[in-house]
CSV table of C-alpha atoms and ligand atoms in Angstrom, one decimal:
chain,number,residue,atom,x,y,z
L,1,UNK,CA,22.4,14.5,20.5
L,2,UNK,CA,23.5,16.5,17.4
L,3,UNK,CA,21.8,19.8,16.8
L,4,UNK,CA,21.4,21.7,13.6
L,5,UNK,CA,23.9,24.4,12.8
L,6,UNK,CA,22.8,28.1,12.9
L,7,UNK,CA,22.1,28.4,9.2
L,8,UNK,CA,19.0,26.2,9.8
L,9,UNK,CA,17.6,28.4,12.4
L,10,UNK,CA,17.7,31.9,11.0
L,11,UNK,CA,15.4,31.2,8.1
L,12,UNK,CA,12.4,30.3,10.1
L,13,UNK,CA,12.9,32.7,13.0
L,14,UNK,CA,9.6,34.4,13.8
L,15,UNK,CA,7.7,32.6,11.2
L,16,UNK,CA,4.4,31.0,12.0
L,17,UNK,CA,3.5,27.9,10.1
L,18,UNK,CA,1.2,25.2,11.4
L,19,UNK,CA,2.6,21.7,11.2
L,20,UNK,CA,0.0,18.9,10.9
L,21,UNK,CA,1.2,16.3,11.7
L,22,UNK,CA,4.4,17.6,13.4
L,23,UNK,CA,6.3,14.3,13.1
L,24,UNK,CA,7.6,12.1,10.3
L,25,UNK,CA,5.0,11.1,7.8
L,26,UNK,CA,5.5,8.3,5.2
L,27,UNK,CA,2.8,7.1,2.9
L,28,UNK,CA,3.5,3.6,1.8
L,29,UNK,CA,4.0,3.4,-2.0
L,30,UNK,CA,2.3,1.2,-4.4
L,31,UNK,CA,3.9,-2.3,-4.6
L,32,UNK,CA,5.7,-3.0,-7.9
L,33,UNK,CA,2.9,-5.1,-9.3
L,34,UNK,CA,0.5,-2.2,-8.7
L,35,UNK,CA,2.5,0.2,-10.9
L,36,UNK,CA,0.1,-0.5,-13.8
L,37,UNK,CA,-0.6,3.1,-14.7
L,38,UNK,CA,1.8,5.1,-16.8
L,39,UNK,CA,1.1,8.3,-14.7
L,40,UNK,CA,0.8,7.8,-10.9
L,41,UNK,CA,-2.3,9.6,-9.5
L,42,UNK,CA,-1.4,12.1,-6.8
L,43,UNK,CA,-3.5,10.2,-4.3
L,44,UNK,CA,-1.5,7.0,-4.9
L,45,UNK,CA,1.9,8.7,-4.9
L,46,UNK,CA,4.2,7.9,-1.9
L,47,UNK,CA,4.6,10.7,0.5
L,48,UNK,CA,7.8,11.6,2.5
L,49,UNK,CA,7.8,14.3,5.1
L,50,UNK,CA,10.7,14.1,7.6
L,51,UNK,CA,9.3,16.5,10.1
L,52,UNK,CA,5.7,16.6,9.2
L,53,UNK,CA,3.5,18.7,6.9
L,54,UNK,CA,3.4,22.5,7.0
L,55,UNK,CA,-0.1,23.9,6.2
L,56,UNK,CA,0.5,27.0,4.3
L,57,UNK,CA,-1.8,30.0,3.9
L,58,UNK,CA,-1.3,31.3,0.3
L,59,UNK,CA,-2.1,34.9,1.4
L,60,UNK,CA,1.1,34.9,3.6
L,61,UNK,CA,3.3,32.9,1.3
L,62,UNK,CA,6.2,34.3,-0.7
L,63,UNK,CA,9.4,32.9,-2.2
L,64,UNK,CA,12.6,34.9,-1.5
L,65,UNK,CA,15.8,34.5,-3.5
L,66,UNK,CA,19.0,35.8,-2.0
L,67,UNK,CA,22.8,35.1,-1.8
L,68,UNK,CA,25.1,35.4,-4.7
L,69,UNK,CA,22.6,37.2,-7.0
L,70,UNK,CA,22.6,40.6,-8.6
L,71,UNK,CA,19.2,41.5,-7.1
L,72,UNK,CA,17.6,39.7,-4.2
L,73,UNK,CA,13.9,39.3,-4.9
L,74,UNK,CA,10.7,38.1,-3.3
L,75,UNK,CA,8.0,36.5,-5.4
L,76,UNK,CA,4.3,36.1,-4.6
L,77,UNK,CA,2.4,33.1,-5.9
L,78,UNK,CA,0.7,35.3,-8.5
L,79,UNK,CA,4.1,36.5,-9.7
L,80,UNK,CA,5.3,32.9,-10.0
L,81,UNK,CA,2.3,31.9,-12.1
L,82,UNK,CA,3.0,34.8,-14.5
L,83,UNK,CA,6.1,33.0,-15.8
L,84,UNK,CA,5.4,30.7,-18.8
L,85,UNK,CA,4.2,27.3,-17.6
L,86,UNK,CA,6.3,24.3,-18.4
L,87,UNK,CA,5.1,20.7,-18.1
L,88,UNK,CA,7.6,17.8,-17.7
L,89,UNK,CA,6.9,14.1,-17.2
L,90,UNK,CA,9.4,12.6,-14.9
L,91,UNK,CA,9.9,9.5,-12.7
L,92,UNK,CA,9.9,10.4,-9.0
L,93,UNK,CA,11.8,8.2,-6.6
L,94,UNK,CA,12.6,8.3,-2.9
L,95,UNK,CA,16.2,7.2,-2.0
L,96,UNK,CA,14.8,5.4,1.1
L,97,UNK,CA,16.0,5.6,4.7
L,98,UNK,CA,18.8,8.2,4.7
L,99,UNK,CA,21.1,6.0,6.8
L,100,UNK,CA,20.3,2.7,5.1
L,101,UNK,CA,21.3,3.0,1.4
L,102,UNK,CA,21.6,-0.8,1.4
L,103,UNK,CA,17.8,-1.2,1.8
L,104,UNK,CA,15.7,-1.1,-1.4
L,105,UNK,CA,12.4,0.6,-0.6
L,106,UNK,CA,11.0,0.8,-4.2
L,107,UNK,CA,9.2,4.1,-3.6
L,108,UNK,CA,8.7,5.1,-7.2
L,109,UNK,CA,6.1,6.9,-9.3
L,110,UNK,CA,5.8,8.8,-12.6
L,111,UNK,CA,4.3,12.2,-12.6
L,112,UNK,CA,3.4,15.1,-15.0
L,113,UNK,CA,4.8,18.1,-13.2
L,114,UNK,CA,3.7,21.7,-14.1
L,115,UNK,CA,5.5,24.9,-13.0
L,116,UNK,CA,8.1,27.5,-13.8
L,117,UNK,CA,11.5,26.7,-15.3
L,118,UNK,CA,14.0,27.5,-12.5
L,119,UNK,CA,16.3,29.0,-15.1
L,120,UNK,CA,13.9,31.7,-16.1
L,121,UNK,CA,13.4,32.8,-12.5
L,122,UNK,CA,17.1,32.8,-11.9
L,123,UNK,CA,17.6,35.0,-15.0
L,124,UNK,CA,15.4,37.6,-13.3
L,125,UNK,CA,17.6,37.7,-10.1
L,126,UNK,CA,20.9,37.4,-12.0
L,127,UNK,CA,23.1,34.7,-10.6
L,128,UNK,CA,26.7,35.9,-9.9
L,129,UNK,CA,29.6,33.9,-11.4
L,130,UNK,CA,30.9,32.8,-8.0
L,131,UNK,CA,27.7,30.8,-7.3
L,132,UNK,CA,28.0,27.0,-7.6
L,133,UNK,CA,25.1,25.7,-5.6
L,134,UNK,CA,21.4,26.4,-5.1
L,135,UNK,CA,20.2,26.0,-1.6
L,136,UNK,CA,16.5,25.4,-1.2
L,137,UNK,CA,14.6,25.9,2.0
L,138,UNK,CA,11.3,24.3,2.9
L,139,UNK,CA,8.8,25.7,5.5
L,140,UNK,CA,8.8,22.5,7.5
L,141,UNK,CA,10.7,22.5,10.8
L,142,UNK,CA,11.0,20.2,13.8
L,143,UNK,CA,12.5,16.9,14.8
L,144,UNK,CA,13.7,14.1,12.5
L,145,UNK,CA,15.3,11.0,14.1
L,146,UNK,CA,16.4,13.1,17.1
L,147,UNK,CA,17.9,16.0,15.1
L,148,UNK,CA,16.2,19.4,15.3
L,149,UNK,CA,16.0,21.6,12.2
L,150,UNK,CA,14.7,25.1,11.7
L,151,UNK,CA,13.9,24.1,8.1
L,152,UNK,CA,14.5,21.4,5.5
L,153,UNK,CA,17.4,22.5,3.4
L,154,UNK,CA,18.9,20.8,0.3
L,155,UNK,CA,21.5,21.9,-2.2
L,156,UNK,CA,21.7,21.4,-5.9
L,157,UNK,CA,24.9,21.8,-8.0
L,158,UNK,CA,24.2,24.6,-10.5
L,159,UNK,CA,25.9,22.4,-13.2
L,160,UNK,CA,22.6,20.4,-13.1
L,161,UNK,CA,20.8,23.4,-14.6
L,162,UNK,CA,22.6,23.0,-17.9
L,163,UNK,CA,20.7,19.7,-18.5
L,164,UNK,CA,17.5,21.8,-18.2
L,165,UNK,CA,14.0,20.9,-16.9
L,166,UNK,CA,14.5,21.8,-13.2
L,167,UNK,CA,11.1,23.2,-12.1
L,168,UNK,CA,9.5,25.2,-9.4
L,169,UNK,CA,6.4,23.0,-9.6
L,170,UNK,CA,2.9,24.0,-8.5
L,171,UNK,CA,1.0,21.2,-10.3
L,172,UNK,CA,0.9,17.4,-10.3
L,173,UNK,CA,-0.9,15.7,-13.2
L,174,UNK,CA,-2.7,19.0,-14.1
L,175,UNK,CA,-4.0,19.6,-10.6
L,176,UNK,CA,-2.6,21.9,-7.9
L,177,UNK,CA,-0.1,20.3,-5.5
L,178,UNK,CA,-1.9,19.0,-2.4
L,179,UNK,CA,-0.5,19.8,1.0
L,180,UNK,CA,1.3,16.5,1.3
L,181,UNK,CA,3.2,16.9,-2.0
L,182,UNK,CA,4.4,20.4,-1.4
L,183,UNK,CA,1.6,23.1,-1.7
L,184,UNK,CA,2.0,25.7,-2.9
L,185,UNK,CA,5.4,25.3,-4.6
L,186,UNK,CA,8.2,22.7,-4.6
L,187,UNK,CA,11.5,22.2,-6.4
L,188,UNK,CA,11.5,19.3,-8.9
L,189,UNK,CA,14.9,18.0,-10.1
L,190,UNK,CA,14.2,15.3,-12.7
L,191,UNK,CA,16.8,12.5,-12.5
L,192,UNK,CA,17.7,13.2,-8.9
L,193,UNK,CA,16.4,11.3,-5.9
L,194,UNK,CA,13.2,12.8,-4.4
L,195,UNK,CA,15.0,14.1,-1.3
L,196,UNK,CA,16.5,16.9,-3.4
L,197,UNK,CA,13.0,18.1,-4.6
L,198,UNK,CA,12.3,20.4,-1.7
L,199,UNK,CA,8.6,20.8,-0.9
L,200,UNK,CA,6.8,23.8,0.6
L,201,UNK,CA,9.5,26.2,-0.6
L,202,UNK,CA,10.1,29.4,1.3
L,203,UNK,CA,13.5,30.5,0.2
L,204,UNK,CA,16.3,30.0,-2.4
L,205,UNK,CA,19.8,31.0,-1.8
L,206,UNK,CA,22.8,31.0,-4.3
L,207,UNK,CA,26.0,29.9,-2.6
L,208,UNK,CA,29.6,29.0,-3.5
L,209,UNK,CA,29.6,25.9,-1.3
L,210,UNK,CA,27.4,23.0,-0.2
L,211,UNK,CA,24.7,23.7,2.5
L,212,UNK,CA,25.6,22.9,6.1
L,213,UNK,CA,22.4,21.5,7.5
L,214,UNK,CA,21.6,17.9,8.6
L,215,UNK,CA,19.9,16.9,5.4
L,216,UNK,CA,23.0,17.7,3.3
L,217,UNK,CA,25.8,16.7,5.8
L,218,UNK,CA,24.7,14.1,8.4
L,219,UNK,CA,22.1,12.5,6.1
L,220,UNK,CA,21.9,11.6,2.4
L,221,UNK,CA,25.6,11.0,1.8
L,222,UNK,CA,26.4,7.5,0.7
L,223,UNK,CA,29.6,5.9,1.9
L,224,UNK,CA,32.2,5.2,-0.9
L,225,UNK,CA,34.2,1.9,-0.4
L,226,UNK,CA,37.9,2.5,-0.3
L,227,UNK,CA,39.8,1.6,-3.4
L,228,UNK,CA,43.4,1.8,-4.7
L,229,UNK,CA,42.7,5.2,-6.3
L,230,UNK,CA,40.8,6.4,-3.2
L,231,UNK,CA,42.2,4.7,-0.1
L,232,UNK,CA,40.1,6.8,2.3
L,233,UNK,CA,36.7,6.1,0.8
L,234,UNK,CA,34.6,9.1,1.7
L,235,UNK,CA,31.0,9.9,0.8
L,236,UNK,CA,29.0,11.0,-2.2
L,237,UNK,CA,25.8,13.1,-2.0
L,238,UNK,CA,22.6,11.3,-2.9
L,239,UNK,CA,21.8,13.2,-6.1
L,240,UNK,CA,21.6,11.2,-9.4
L,241,UNK,CA,19.2,8.2,-9.5
L,242,UNK,CA,21.0,4.9,-10.2
L,243,UNK,CA,19.5,2.5,-12.8
L,244,UNK,CA,16.6,0.5,-11.6
L,245,UNK,CA,13.9,-1.8,-12.9
L,246,UNK,CA,10.8,-3.5,-11.5
L,247,UNK,CA,8.7,-6.3,-12.9
L,248,UNK,CA,5.0,-5.2,-12.8
L,249,UNK,CA,3.6,-8.4,-14.3
L,250,UNK,CA,3.4,-11.2,-13.4
L,251,UNK,CA,2.7,-10.4,-9.8
L,252,UNK,CA,4.5,-12.3,-6.9
L,253,UNK,CA,2.9,-15.7,-6.4
L,254,UNK,CA,1.1,-15.7,-9.7
L,255,UNK,CA,0.1,-19.0,-11.2
L,256,UNK,CA,1.5,-19.2,-14.8
L,257,UNK,CA,-0.1,-21.4,-17.4
L,258,UNK,CA,1.3,-22.4,-20.7
L,259,UNK,CA,3.0,-19.6,-22.6
L,260,UNK,CA,3.6,-17.4,-24.2
L,261,UNK,CA,3.5,-15.1,-21.1
L,262,UNK,CA,4.4,-11.5,-21.3
L,263,UNK,CA,6.9,-10.3,-18.6
L,264,UNK,CA,6.8,-6.5,-18.3
L,265,UNK,CA,7.8,-3.7,-16.0
L,266,UNK,CA,9.1,-0.2,-15.4
L,267,UNK,CA,12.7,1.1,-15.7
L,268,UNK,CA,14.4,4.4,-15.1
L,269,UNK,CA,17.8,6.1,-14.5
L,270,UNK,CA,19.3,9.5,-14.4
L,271,UNK,CA,20.8,10.0,-17.9
L,272,UNK,CA,18.7,7.3,-19.4
L,273,UNK,CA,18.4,3.5,-19.5
L,274,UNK,CA,20.5,1.8,-22.2
L,275,UNK,CA,19.1,-1.8,-21.8
L,276,UNK,CA,17.1,-4.1,-19.5
L,277,UNK,CA,17.8,-7.8,-19.3
L,278,UNK,CA,15.3,-10.4,-17.9
L,279,UNK,CA,16.0,-13.7,-16.2
L,280,UNK,CA,13.4,-16.5,-15.7
L,281,UNK,CA,15.8,-18.8,-13.9
L,282,UNK,CA,16.8,-16.9,-10.8
L,283,UNK,CA,19.7,-15.0,-12.5
L,284,UNK,CA,21.5,-17.9,-14.2
L,285,UNK,CA,20.7,-16.7,-17.8
L,286,UNK,CA,19.6,-13.3,-19.0
L,287,UNK,CA,17.8,-12.1,-22.2
L,288,UNK,CA,17.5,-8.6,-23.6
L,289,UNK,CA,14.0,-7.1,-23.1
L,290,UNK,CA,12.3,-4.7,-25.5
L,291,UNK,CA,12.4,-1.0,-24.2
L,292,UNK,CA,9.4,1.3,-24.6
L,293,UNK,CA,9.6,5.0,-25.4
L,294,UNK,CA,10.5,7.8,-22.9
L,295,UNK,CA,8.6,11.1,-22.6
L,296,UNK,CA,10.9,13.8,-21.1
L,297,UNK,CA,12.3,12.1,-18.0
L,298,UNK,CA,9.6,9.5,-17.6
L,299,UNK,CA,10.1,5.9,-16.7
L,300,UNK,CA,10.0,3.4,-19.6
L,301,UNK,CA,8.4,0.0,-20.0
L,302,UNK,CA,10.3,-3.1,-20.8
L,303,UNK,CA,8.8,-6.3,-22.0
L,304,UNK,CA,9.8,-9.8,-22.9
L,305,UNK,CA,7.9,-12.9,-24.1
L,306,UNK,CA,8.4,-16.1,-22.0
L,307,UNK,CA,7.5,-19.7,-22.8
L,308,UNK,CA,7.7,-21.4,-19.4
L,309,UNK,CA,8.9,-25.0,-19.5
L,310,UNK,CA,7.7,-27.7,-17.0
L,311,UNK,CA,6.0,-27.1,-13.7
L,312,UNK,CA,7.1,-25.6,-10.3
L,313,UNK,CA,8.5,-22.4,-9.1
L,314,UNK,CA,10.4,-19.9,-11.2
L,315,UNK,CA,12.2,-16.8,-10.1
L,316,UNK,CA,11.9,-13.8,-12.5
L,317,UNK,CA,14.3,-10.9,-12.3
L,318,UNK,CA,15.1,-7.8,-14.3
L,319,UNK,CA,18.4,-5.8,-14.5
L,320,UNK,CA,18.7,-2.3,-16.0
L,321,UNK,CA,21.9,-0.8,-17.3
L,322,UNK,CA,22.2,3.0,-17.7
L,323,UNK,CA,23.9,4.9,-20.6
L,324,UNK,CA,27.1,5.2,-18.5
L,325,UNK,CA,27.3,1.4,-18.2
L,326,UNK,CA,26.3,1.2,-14.5
L,327,UNK,CA,23.9,-1.6,-13.7
L,328,UNK,CA,21.8,-2.8,-10.8
L,329,UNK,CA,23.7,-4.8,-8.2
L,330,UNK,CA,22.4,-8.2,-7.1
L,331,UNK,CA,21.8,-7.2,-3.5
L,332,UNK,CA,22.5,-4.8,-0.6
L,333,UNK,CA,21.9,-1.5,-2.3
L,334,UNK,CA,18.8,0.7,-2.8
L,335,UNK,CA,18.6,-0.2,-6.5
L,336,UNK,CA,19.3,-3.9,-6.1
L,337,UNK,CA,17.7,-6.4,-8.5
L,338,UNK,CA,14.1,-7.2,-7.7
L,339,UNK,CA,12.9,-10.8,-8.0
L,340,UNK,CA,9.4,-12.2,-8.4
L,341,UNK,CA,8.6,-15.9,-7.5
L,342,UNK,CA,5.8,-17.4,-9.7
L,343,UNK,CA,4.5,-21.0,-10.0
L,344,UNK,CA,4.3,-22.7,-13.4
L,345,UNK,CA,1.2,-24.9,-13.6
L,346,UNK,CA,2.0,-26.4,-17.0
L,347,UNK,CA,-1.7,-26.1,-17.9
X,1,MTE,N1,10.5,20.5,2.6
X,1,MTE,C1,10.7,19.1,2.4
X,1,MTE,N2,10.8,18.7,1.2
X,1,MTE,C2,11.0,17.3,1.0
X,1,MTE,C3,11.0,16.4,2.1
X,1,MTE,C4,10.8,16.9,3.4
X,1,MTE,O1,10.7,16.2,4.4
X,1,MTE,N3,10.6,18.3,3.5
X,1,MTE,N4,11.2,15.1,1.8
X,1,MTE,C5,11.9,14.7,0.6
X,1,MTE,C6,11.9,13.3,0.2
X,1,MTE,S1,12.9,12.3,1.1
X,1,MTE,C7,11.2,12.8,-0.8
X,1,MTE,S2,11.4,11.2,-1.3
X,1,MTE,C8,10.3,13.7,-1.6
X,1,MTE,C9,8.9,13.0,-1.6
X,1,MTE,O2,8.0,13.8,-2.4
X,1,MTE,P1,6.5,13.4,-2.3
X,1,MTE,O3,6.1,13.3,-0.9
X,1,MTE,O4,5.8,14.5,-3.0
X,1,MTE,O5,6.3,12.1,-3.0
X,1,MTE,O6,10.2,15.0,-1.1
X,1,MTE,C10,11.4,15.5,-0.6
X,1,MTE,N5,11.2,16.9,-0.3
X,2,MO,MO1,12.9,10.3,0.2
């Protein structure tokens, strides 16, 4: 059985945090046809906790910042809240099972996050020029899938900070984070898969290389298929969110009368969605949908009017393309095209 490298173990040595539960916790997300609200309430938002949920006493909590910085510093929660508060609306998506990128899990929500701009905190400690990655440590520790970790650690390329809006968040939708979503403080990297947004933060470290813990090495690295330019394949960290779209309405198995019928849904991508196409014939023909507005990094709506012909089953599908030209694959990847079967009654 693989064990975690030493870097995982020093951070939490001697620390006492209660884990409740002390095993993997997943709250099942809303189904696509339930994503009817623009902002997902905290109580409806999916929850992912690999090793369980640390229950943190704010009196004992601090955030330390060390590594390639001019001054190592430790912040209390009060000190964190003295920085100007920023609010950012952003979609929030889980990448799914770390070893099964082929499986779409559709764990998605859209949240108004409140907190401190990471940049302003890093200005205070002074990041040294050699630093290239931010390592973020969570208070949670224990077993995930047979691998023991002294803490949950992820890394973020510092280049990401130039696009702005990376938060140390203490609020969801105007309310304090609850224990499941990272109380008292979590990282929030808009546009990146949820796995990178470390909850229950304890420690930040500036480094010149990627972090060497199980959640950055063994897990959350997608295989790259070998090609002529890249005969050995390799892996790619699960960072930027690939384009995706989901039909919210009609719901699966809906009975559809005479038209016109509105088909609508949600779409999102790191770097922005360029277009969404909709098919009402199982992917044979596609039609451009109308895109709604985006606020900050939020998801967007798409809609299209449909005049169903005849009676019987119809397969509705949507396909998003991002601003780099990447689009949703037909199958076998986490952002594969989603299909809804409905019945045309002709009435
Ligand atoms: N410390 C810590 N942070 C974590 C995790 C975790 O297990 N431990 N899970 C990650 C994963 S895989 C996801 S998808 C998001 C989920 O955030 P949510 O539970 O608030 O929706 O948190 C991320 N941050
Ligand atoms: Mo996740």
